[in-house]
Amino acid sequence: MASVSGSAIERKGVDGVAVVSGGGKVASEADQASLLPVYLATMRQRFKDEVNRLTTGGAMRQMLAAQPEAAELSFPMAYLYAWHWLRHNVHENYRASVLETFRGPRFGFLMDLLLCDSAEQFVRGYVRHWREHPADGQKQYQEFQSLLRAREEDAEQLIQDILAIWHGLGLFTQTYMVEFKNVAREERERYAGMLGPEDEQRLALVDALPDELQGVSPRYDKLGIIPAMGCPQTCRHCMFTWRPPRGKNEDPNQVFDLVDRHTDSVLFTGGDLTRQLDHFYAAIRRMRHIKNFALLLNGDFADTPEITNEVLGKMAEAIDARPKKWAAAKVLLQISFDEFHNEVYVDKQGLLAERIPVSKIANIVECYPRYSSQIQLALLHKQTAMNFSQDVLQKGVFARLAQELGKRGYRVQVQDVKSSPRLKRNPKSPEQLQQVLKDATFVLDKYPDSPVLLTSSTIDGYGRAALLEEWETVKEKDLLQQVLTEGPPRGESFDIDMMLWFNGWVTLFNAVHICLGDLYRDGMPTIMARQRKDPLTQALHNFDRRLLDYYAELRDDLQNKIDAATGPHHLFHALTEEGEVRLYMTRRLLEHA
């Protein structure tokens, strides 16, 4: 089979994740040769993992549980699923190349059938193959024979039955683009309810409660600042996809001053803040009490070494410009870096591209040592099956980074590796709990005194993340079960520290949909009092299981919420997304105070 090259690619796009924009950049044909092996290896692994889930993992058998012939149907139905999966996930220019490595003497014919133009052609080809190539000792042939005998050797009836059963499953009915738009619409509707009538009633109930700490100026371990919520990328795992409107009367300096009075640690976040960097520099120069300035970026700013040096240099200059009598401060520069942010995908022209090129992350890592006195660099990684072994440091995106830095004359040296204190389940082999590699420290050999942090976390399954394959990310299902049956373990809580938005909203770290008011209208003293008095906020903080009962009194889908939740934070987030529910829960908590 001919290899796929940039010049040979027919430039046409199709709906699906394969052509979701990576931020509007035009892919260079010069990059195709280097990106092709990465894309093919990734898609082959995804295809293999999905087929294994359906077959040996028993997922298709479970989908067909209502069918009396589930055992006999599960194999052909699994590959009919695979036919649709390929069209949903792999651009047509690359399907044949993705399948090439799976050709073998037993099931090579399936790879040909997976390239058929229609699902019906696939099913007809499957039936025709077993009729023309009987294999008495092969389990799949015996199952086929059983299905055919049950229909009195009527092959056409079998074909129609398989197609009807497939349509009855209701799978792959929408493209990723449509699904993403639906996710964004749901999120937009959720934000529309913030400070709506139900929230205003709820906050009025909270305001009426006595405040034992009235007049006290509280201190917080940390506070957050959201200049704006937005990002030009369309990562498959993104939990925040709708961009709330900016405020008409934003006052960043007022936000800075409020935060500076009540904490010495601040996180700037909101998707990707590349367009808001001037506000970050200004905050460093203004907020005299802050010791830790954390900033979350996706790394897309680092187009060239020169631009990277300019951005990091401005952060360092701002730190150095602080008066000596102010608190000594440092920037914690957090860069998203994982199999999703740095994914190789197919653009709308049918060409391969990197969502956030690894070369940009390499620019940051290479530039960082000259500013390590003012900046601590941390790469934030999302946990996958690779985190259960050294694979996370030897394969995937980290290996690509090491390779890129190697081209520049650097050797990556891993100095320290730490596992999570809590065991988790490998999504590809969930039978038992295992240690997961959570944190690592590495340096470039030429800069041994400038450590880079690599820290990983799980993905809560809301937003686009709800559409990820079951095996793609690590879940917190065991922790969820413990919270539901025994309560949270020591040290595990729902983060209710406050996030101050430039548009005036003040929300919670783990629940940006729960708004405690408008700081410009209500004033920060009132909002801080609400945070400590609000029974719902405190119930969330403690994973109060009464919230499940109160939700069930108002809605009939509690079990669905529990089944869909990837962990306790996701569940309690999902239970409180509606203004009506938040108001009801607050009333019920007050009744039982």
XYZ file of C-alpha atoms in Angstrom:
593
model
C 0.000 0.000 0.000
C 1.301 3.473 -0.867
C 2.421 5.617 2.043
C 0.611 8.802 2.948
C 2.504 12.040 2.394
C 1.594 15.706 2.497
C 1.790 16.109 -1.256
C -0.384 13.045 -1.856
C -3.150 14.059 0.521
C -6.434 15.006 -1.023
C -7.364 18.223 0.760
C -10.925 17.804 1.846
C -12.403 17.788 5.285
C -15.151 15.750 6.899
C -17.138 16.257 10.061
C -15.587 14.734 13.118
C -12.858 15.208 15.649
C -10.320 14.620 12.908
C -11.058 18.034 11.471
C -11.888 20.044 14.573
C -9.924 23.267 14.308
C -6.817 23.576 16.391
C -7.042 27.323 16.611
C -7.219 28.424 13.006
C -3.558 27.837 12.086
C -2.767 26.468 8.640
C -0.816 23.227 8.805
C 2.481 23.187 6.937
C 3.045 20.426 4.415
C 6.681 20.402 5.543
C 5.538 18.975 8.897
C 3.649 16.024 7.466
C 6.514 13.533 7.470
C 7.292 14.123 11.160
C 3.668 14.203 12.296
C 2.470 11.151 10.367
C 4.153 8.515 12.598
C 2.769 10.219 15.712
C -0.758 10.409 14.309
C -0.774 6.823 13.044
C 0.641 5.416 16.283
C -1.949 7.322 18.325
C -4.911 6.371 16.183
C -3.822 2.747 15.938
C -3.611 2.549 19.710
C -7.005 4.218 20.108
C -8.528 1.837 17.562
C -6.962 -1.202 19.246
C -8.095 -0.097 22.702
C -11.640 0.503 21.516
C -11.884 -2.870 19.762
C -10.464 -4.593 22.851
C -13.046 -2.841 25.016
C -15.827 -4.072 22.754
C -14.597 -7.646 22.352
C -12.426 -9.036 25.153
C -13.687 -6.319 27.493
C -17.261 -7.415 26.894
C -18.667 -3.946 26.190
C -20.554 -4.983 23.060
C -21.990 -8.018 24.827
C -23.321 -5.654 27.496
C -24.843 -3.359 24.862
C -26.638 -6.366 23.398
C -27.804 -7.729 26.746
C -31.460 -7.477 25.696
C -30.831 -9.604 22.597
C -31.322 -13.392 22.936
C -28.416 -13.911 20.496
C -26.075 -11.462 22.249
C -23.195 -13.941 22.445
C -23.333 -14.789 18.727
C -23.875 -11.183 17.626
C -21.243 -9.502 19.760
C -18.304 -10.088 17.393
C -19.810 -8.811 14.123
C -21.525 -5.983 15.992
C -18.225 -4.970 17.606
C -16.647 -4.557 14.185
C -19.710 -2.802 12.824
C -19.170 -0.409 15.727
C -15.510 -0.163 14.669
C -16.612 0.751 11.139
C -18.569 3.703 12.522
C -15.819 4.569 15.010
C -13.293 4.937 12.228
C -15.521 7.389 10.369
C -16.171 9.285 13.561
C -12.525 9.593 14.554
C -10.151 8.996 11.647
C -9.964 11.147 8.527
C -10.592 9.169 5.357
C -7.094 9.956 4.049
C -5.545 7.921 6.866
C -7.956 5.036 7.558
C -6.158 2.518 5.374
C -2.813 3.388 6.971
C -4.251 3.108 10.486
C -5.612 -0.372 9.720
C -2.536 -1.676 7.891
C -0.770 -3.026 10.986
C -3.824 -5.082 12.009
C -3.844 -7.271 8.919
C -3.307 -10.910 9.839
C -4.209 -14.371 8.576
C -7.381 -14.720 10.687
C -9.005 -11.308 10.521
C -7.246 -9.512 7.708
C -10.517 -9.620 5.793
C -12.079 -7.400 8.456
C -9.571 -4.638 7.686
C -10.752 -4.671 4.075
C -14.381 -4.599 5.161
C -13.730 -1.656 7.515
C -12.827 0.373 4.419
C -16.212 -0.282 2.770
C -18.235 2.780 1.795
C -21.294 1.916 3.878
C -22.313 -0.016 6.947
C -24.550 -2.228 4.824
C -21.607 -3.116 2.568
C -19.634 -4.039 5.674
C -22.363 -6.385 6.934
C -22.911 -7.958 3.518
C -19.175 -8.475 3.156
C -18.987 -10.090 6.596
C -21.771 -12.570 5.772
C -20.319 -13.285 2.341
C -16.852 -13.964 3.771
C -18.014 -16.713 6.139
C -20.199 -18.312 3.490
C -17.314 -18.412 1.036
C -14.550 -19.211 3.576
C -15.917 -21.656 6.155
C -13.671 -22.279 9.166
C -15.198 -25.005 11.304
C -12.733 -24.663 14.160
C -13.052 -20.906 14.470
C -15.330 -19.509 17.157
C -16.565 -16.583 15.029
C -17.536 -18.898 12.180
C -19.437 -21.174 14.551
C -21.339 -18.152 15.887
C -22.110 -17.078 12.333
C -23.434 -20.532 11.535
C -25.675 -20.403 14.597
C -27.111 -17.045 13.526
C -27.714 -18.345 10.018
C -29.390 -21.556 11.172
C -31.732 -19.581 13.402
C -32.948 -17.877 10.200
C -33.234 -21.075 8.189
C -30.112 -20.239 6.147
C -31.622 -16.917 5.023
C -28.510 -14.713 4.681
C -30.518 -11.646 3.654
C -32.606 -11.904 6.802
C -29.443 -12.056 8.902
C -28.074 -8.949 7.185
C -31.266 -7.007 7.797
C -31.455 -8.169 11.417
C -27.893 -7.035 12.143
C -28.546 -3.627 10.588
C -31.808 -3.241 12.507
C -30.174 -4.164 15.803
C -27.397 -1.663 15.117
C -29.831 1.173 14.416
C -31.654 0.270 17.603
C -28.522 0.985 19.637
C -28.646 4.653 18.618
C -24.870 5.065 18.398
C -22.861 7.581 16.351
C -25.958 9.563 15.425
C -24.154 12.930 15.603
C -20.767 14.161 14.481
C -18.319 15.516 17.022
C -18.954 19.013 15.712
C -22.659 18.718 16.479
C -21.945 17.147 19.866
C -19.497 19.930 20.722
C -22.085 22.552 19.794
C -24.615 20.845 22.052
C -22.110 20.855 24.916
C -21.452 24.564 24.387
C -25.195 25.286 24.301
C -25.755 23.431 27.581
C -22.888 25.305 29.200
C -24.217 28.627 27.901
C -27.612 27.853 29.421
C -25.940 26.973 32.714
C -24.070 30.273 32.833
C -27.250 32.121 31.882
C -28.743 31.031 35.205
C -25.944 32.575 37.245
C -27.344 35.358 39.424
C -30.751 34.691 37.901
C -33.963 34.797 39.989
C -33.272 31.495 41.767
C -29.716 32.502 42.673
C -30.868 35.907 43.934
C -33.464 34.211 46.158
C -30.831 31.803 47.414
C -28.353 34.544 48.244
C -31.066 36.493 50.051
C -31.585 33.473 52.323
C -27.856 33.371 52.999
C -27.674 37.104 53.682
C -30.403 36.746 56.325
C -28.297 34.303 58.353
C -26.353 35.599 61.366
C -22.625 36.101 60.890
C -20.487 35.305 63.931
C -17.406 36.709 62.179
C -18.944 39.992 61.086
C -16.296 42.672 60.848
C -13.421 40.174 60.690
C -11.156 40.436 57.651
C -10.622 36.795 56.643
C -7.481 35.280 55.120
C -7.515 32.563 52.478
C -4.932 29.961 51.482
C -5.433 31.077 47.909
C -7.780 33.084 45.692
C -8.279 32.971 41.958
C -8.586 35.657 39.314
C -10.350 35.071 35.988
C -9.710 38.000 33.617
C -11.788 36.233 30.961
C -12.845 32.686 30.145
C -11.692 31.738 26.679
C -9.310 29.698 24.554
C -8.897 29.445 20.760
C -8.257 25.703 20.962
C -10.855 22.927 20.729
C -9.246 20.179 22.805
C -11.292 16.987 23.052
C -11.146 16.929 26.854
C -12.039 20.582 27.501
C -14.467 21.030 30.402
C -15.254 24.694 29.629
C -16.365 25.327 26.081
C -18.616 28.379 26.189
C -17.095 31.830 26.533
C -19.057 34.082 28.933
C -19.394 37.742 27.936
C -16.973 40.301 29.282
C -18.212 42.874 31.790
C -19.053 46.417 30.697
C -17.431 48.100 33.679
C -14.504 45.881 34.530
C -11.998 47.211 37.062
C -8.940 44.920 37.188
C -7.160 47.071 39.774
C -10.099 46.733 42.156
C -9.929 42.957 41.759
C -6.169 42.962 42.343
C -6.503 45.071 45.493
C -9.279 42.899 46.928
C -7.312 39.712 46.408
C -4.117 41.275 47.745
C -5.810 42.079 51.053
C -6.928 38.536 51.762
C -4.260 36.080 50.584
C -0.613 35.692 49.668
C -1.243 33.177 46.862
C -3.198 33.824 43.663
C -4.006 31.767 40.566
C -4.701 33.481 37.241
C -6.801 31.177 35.099
C -9.645 31.151 32.578
C -8.855 28.813 29.705
C -5.758 30.293 28.095
C -4.713 33.771 29.238
C -2.204 34.591 26.495
C -4.289 37.634 25.522
C -4.469 38.715 29.169
C -0.738 38.635 29.954
C -0.493 42.417 30.382
C -2.939 42.111 33.288
C -0.706 39.459 34.841
C 2.391 41.640 34.596
C 0.434 44.537 36.086
C -0.784 42.386 38.969
C 2.764 41.392 39.890
C 3.736 45.051 40.034
C 0.674 46.000 42.094
C -0.115 43.201 44.553
C 2.453 43.796 47.300
C 1.412 40.986 49.671
C 1.326 38.147 47.147
C 4.168 35.642 47.351
C 2.935 33.115 44.781
C 1.665 34.243 41.385
C 0.367 31.148 39.566
C -0.592 31.437 35.910
C -2.168 28.778 33.694
C -1.385 28.875 29.962
C -1.564 26.310 27.170
C 1.846 27.201 25.744
C 0.549 28.404 22.393
C 2.223 31.792 22.883
C 5.710 30.299 22.424
C 5.849 30.533 18.626
C 9.589 31.203 18.554
C 12.444 31.243 21.079
C 12.479 35.030 20.766
C 8.774 35.431 21.615
C 9.127 32.932 24.455
C 12.066 34.856 25.890
C 10.062 38.082 25.664
C 7.081 36.670 27.580
C 9.093 34.987 30.329
C 11.384 38.013 30.470
C 8.453 40.321 31.192
C 7.353 38.070 34.046
C 10.862 38.155 35.499
C 11.111 41.933 35.042
C 7.841 42.407 36.901
C 9.116 40.279 39.796
C 12.412 42.179 39.912
C 10.596 45.544 39.815
C 8.772 44.890 43.105
C 10.039 47.113 45.955
C 12.359 45.367 48.410
C 9.957 45.959 51.310
C 7.179 44.004 49.539
C 6.725 40.271 50.012
C 9.296 38.243 48.103
C 7.414 36.735 45.165
C 7.783 34.105 42.461
C 5.784 33.103 39.409
C 4.484 29.545 39.106
C 4.108 29.205 35.336
C 1.773 26.274 34.696
C 1.688 24.963 31.131
C -0.913 22.431 29.999
C 0.963 19.505 28.481
C -0.655 16.152 27.734
C -2.017 13.808 25.094
C -4.974 16.126 24.491
C -3.478 19.628 24.419
C -0.595 18.429 22.241
C -2.585 16.001 20.109
C -1.823 15.493 16.429
C -5.049 15.884 14.472
C -6.249 16.448 10.907
C -7.172 19.996 9.953
C -9.936 21.188 7.654
C -7.638 20.896 4.636
C -6.967 17.234 5.374
C -3.437 17.916 6.611
C -1.867 16.839 9.877
C -1.255 19.464 12.540
C -0.429 19.666 16.249
C -2.985 21.326 18.459
C -0.259 22.910 20.598
C 3.030 22.016 18.910
C 5.485 20.247 21.196
C 8.162 22.522 19.768
C 6.456 25.419 21.579
C 6.635 23.567 24.890
C 10.299 22.902 24.130
C 10.797 26.643 23.574
C 9.430 27.263 27.080
C 11.498 24.527 28.739
C 14.643 25.723 26.936
C 14.091 29.385 27.833
C 13.037 28.815 31.431
C 16.453 28.245 33.116
C 17.615 31.817 32.576
C 14.616 32.999 34.606
C 14.419 30.204 37.187
C 15.158 32.651 40.025
C 11.889 34.462 39.290
C 9.829 31.645 37.740
C 9.076 28.032 38.602
C 7.947 26.092 35.527
C 5.378 23.305 35.918
C 3.909 21.143 33.159
C 0.346 20.039 33.965
C -0.501 16.592 32.653
C -3.803 14.719 32.498
C -3.650 11.124 33.713
C -4.046 8.261 31.254
C -3.187 4.566 31.302
C 0.469 5.511 30.738
C 0.615 6.983 34.262
C 0.561 3.466 35.714
C 4.139 2.834 34.598
C 7.250 4.615 33.385
C 5.505 4.812 30.002
C 4.319 8.297 30.918
C 7.980 9.411 30.836
C 9.079 7.195 27.936
C 6.196 7.377 25.490
C 3.574 9.807 24.294
C 3.901 13.543 24.603
C 6.762 13.528 27.134
C 8.862 11.383 24.794
C 8.088 13.804 21.962
C 9.277 16.684 24.144
C 12.494 14.874 25.059
C 13.077 14.120 21.384
C 12.547 17.752 20.395
C 14.910 18.966 23.110
C 17.415 16.329 22.009
C 17.468 17.862 18.538
C 18.537 21.089 20.237
C 21.421 19.455 22.065
C 19.776 18.830 25.444
C 19.309 15.657 27.408
C 16.304 15.385 29.725
C 17.196 13.977 33.147
C 14.364 12.807 35.408
C 15.405 13.454 39.002
C 12.398 12.415 41.056
C 9.181 10.454 40.560
C 6.302 10.247 43.018
C 3.173 8.105 42.996
C -0.253 9.203 44.124
C -0.942 8.239 47.766
C -4.250 6.774 46.616
C -4.412 3.682 44.381
C -6.447 3.968 41.197
C -7.664 1.750 38.376
C -5.875 1.587 35.056
C -8.681 2.267 32.525
C -7.250 -0.425 30.237
C -7.043 -3.072 32.978
C -9.460 -2.002 35.716
C -9.588 -5.334 37.538
C -7.431 -4.140 40.442
C -6.181 -0.958 42.049
C -2.647 0.117 41.159
C -0.185 2.883 41.901
C -0.337 5.814 39.522
C 2.643 8.018 38.764
C 1.484 11.500 39.707
C 4.484 13.845 39.926
C 7.989 14.049 38.503
C 10.842 16.519 38.426
C 13.248 16.807 35.521
C 16.064 19.068 34.358
C 17.988 19.733 31.184
C 21.498 18.366 31.526
C 23.001 21.798 30.893
C 20.875 23.395 33.647
C 20.857 20.978 36.607
C 19.798 23.734 39.023
C 16.604 24.638 37.142
C 14.103 21.846 37.880
C 10.889 21.577 35.901
C 7.839 20.089 37.627
C 5.536 17.600 35.917
C 2.313 17.047 37.824
C -0.732 15.079 36.736
C -4.411 15.067 37.647
C -7.613 13.380 36.542
C -10.218 14.835 34.202
C -13.754 15.416 35.440
C -16.173 14.138 32.824
C -18.167 17.223 31.974
C -18.010 19.481 28.933
C -16.330 17.798 25.973
C -14.626 15.408 28.391
C -17.950 13.566 28.685
C -17.447 12.427 25.074
C -14.059 10.768 25.614
C -13.713 7.025 25.210
C -14.090 5.041 28.439
C -10.428 3.939 28.483
C -8.842 7.294 27.592
C -8.584 8.788 31.074
C -8.195 7.738 34.694
C -11.387 7.909 36.747
C -11.985 8.381 40.477
C -14.840 5.859 40.708
C -13.451 4.170 43.813
C -13.092 7.485 45.601
C -16.650 8.319 44.536
C -17.935 5.063 46.011
C -16.110 5.767 49.267
C -17.614 9.252 49.465
C -21.116 7.882 48.805
C -20.885 5.073 51.369
C -18.520 6.307 54.073
C -17.876 9.972 53.390
C -14.643 11.503 52.090
C -11.272 10.323 53.374
C -9.205 12.684 55.494
C -7.846 15.572 53.454
C -10.267 15.133 50.531
C -12.643 18.047 49.985
C -14.496 20.099 47.392
C -12.517 23.315 46.839
C -14.674 26.304 47.780
C -11.997 28.996 47.658
C -13.201 31.936 45.626
C -12.497 32.979 42.047
C -12.908 36.669 41.241
C -13.824 37.465 37.646
C -13.069 40.778 35.983
C -16.762 40.881 34.967
C -17.738 40.922 38.659
C -18.710 37.316 39.313
C -17.288 35.560 42.359
C -17.477 31.773 42.026
C -15.996 28.660 43.625
C -12.779 26.946 42.501
C -14.439 23.559 41.940
C -17.774 24.999 40.776
C -17.549 28.094 38.612
C -21.304 27.827 38.047
C -22.007 28.658 41.707
C -21.879 32.428 41.997
C -21.803 34.214 45.353
C -22.570 37.599 43.867
C -21.272 40.519 41.849
C -18.329 42.122 43.629
C -18.941 45.525 42.001
C -22.608 45.546 43.048
C -22.592 43.599 46.306
C -19.148 44.380 47.657
C -16.498 41.913 48.735
C -17.368 41.963 52.486
C -20.883 40.707 51.671
C -19.548 38.046 49.314
C -16.970 36.783 51.808
C -19.715 36.542 54.434
C -21.825 34.546 51.985
C -18.987 32.116 51.357
C -18.633 31.271 55.049
C -22.381 31.338 55.858
C -23.779 29.617 52.769
C -24.967 26.140 53.800
C -24.716 24.871 50.213
C -21.124 25.996 49.833
C -20.179 24.330 53.108
C -22.104 21.161 52.208
C -20.184 20.943 48.941
C -16.895 21.451 50.750
C -17.606 18.409 52.928
C -19.228 16.264 50.206
C -22.392 16.285 52.327
C -24.385 13.238 51.216
C -27.662 14.917 52.095
C -27.302 16.786 48.802
C -28.001 13.543 46.956
C -31.259 13.085 48.837
C -32.311 16.670 48.226
C -31.504 16.372 44.528
C -33.600 13.189 44.309
C -36.551 15.000 45.870
C -36.563 17.385 42.916
C -35.202 15.363 40.000
C -35.603 11.713 38.977
C -32.194 11.114 37.383
C -29.926 10.825 40.421
C -28.737 7.318 39.547
C -27.917 8.458 36.026
C -25.832 11.279 37.498
C -23.993 8.835 39.768
C -23.366 6.372 36.929
C -22.015 9.115 34.657
C -19.793 10.733 37.299
C -16.071 10.178 36.937
C -15.456 11.074 40.590
C -16.984 12.863 43.594
C -16.051 16.346 42.401
C -17.755 15.695 39.087
C -20.883 14.326 40.771
C -21.345 17.189 43.233
C -20.665 19.659 40.426
C -23.345 17.993 38.298
C -25.904 17.951 41.134
C -25.729 21.738 41.547
C -25.727 22.958 37.958
C -29.322 24.205 37.952
C -30.389 27.381 39.755
C -33.672 25.793 40.844
C -31.818 22.873 42.424
C -29.338 25.158 44.197
C -32.210 27.134 45.715
C -34.045 23.983 46.804
C -30.937 22.475 48.364
C -30.237 25.663 50.286
C -33.758 25.713 51.702
C -33.565 22.070 52.725
C -30.179 22.560 54.384
C -31.558 25.513 56.345
C -34.535 23.429 57.467
C -32.171 20.861 58.951
C -29.535 23.233 60.280
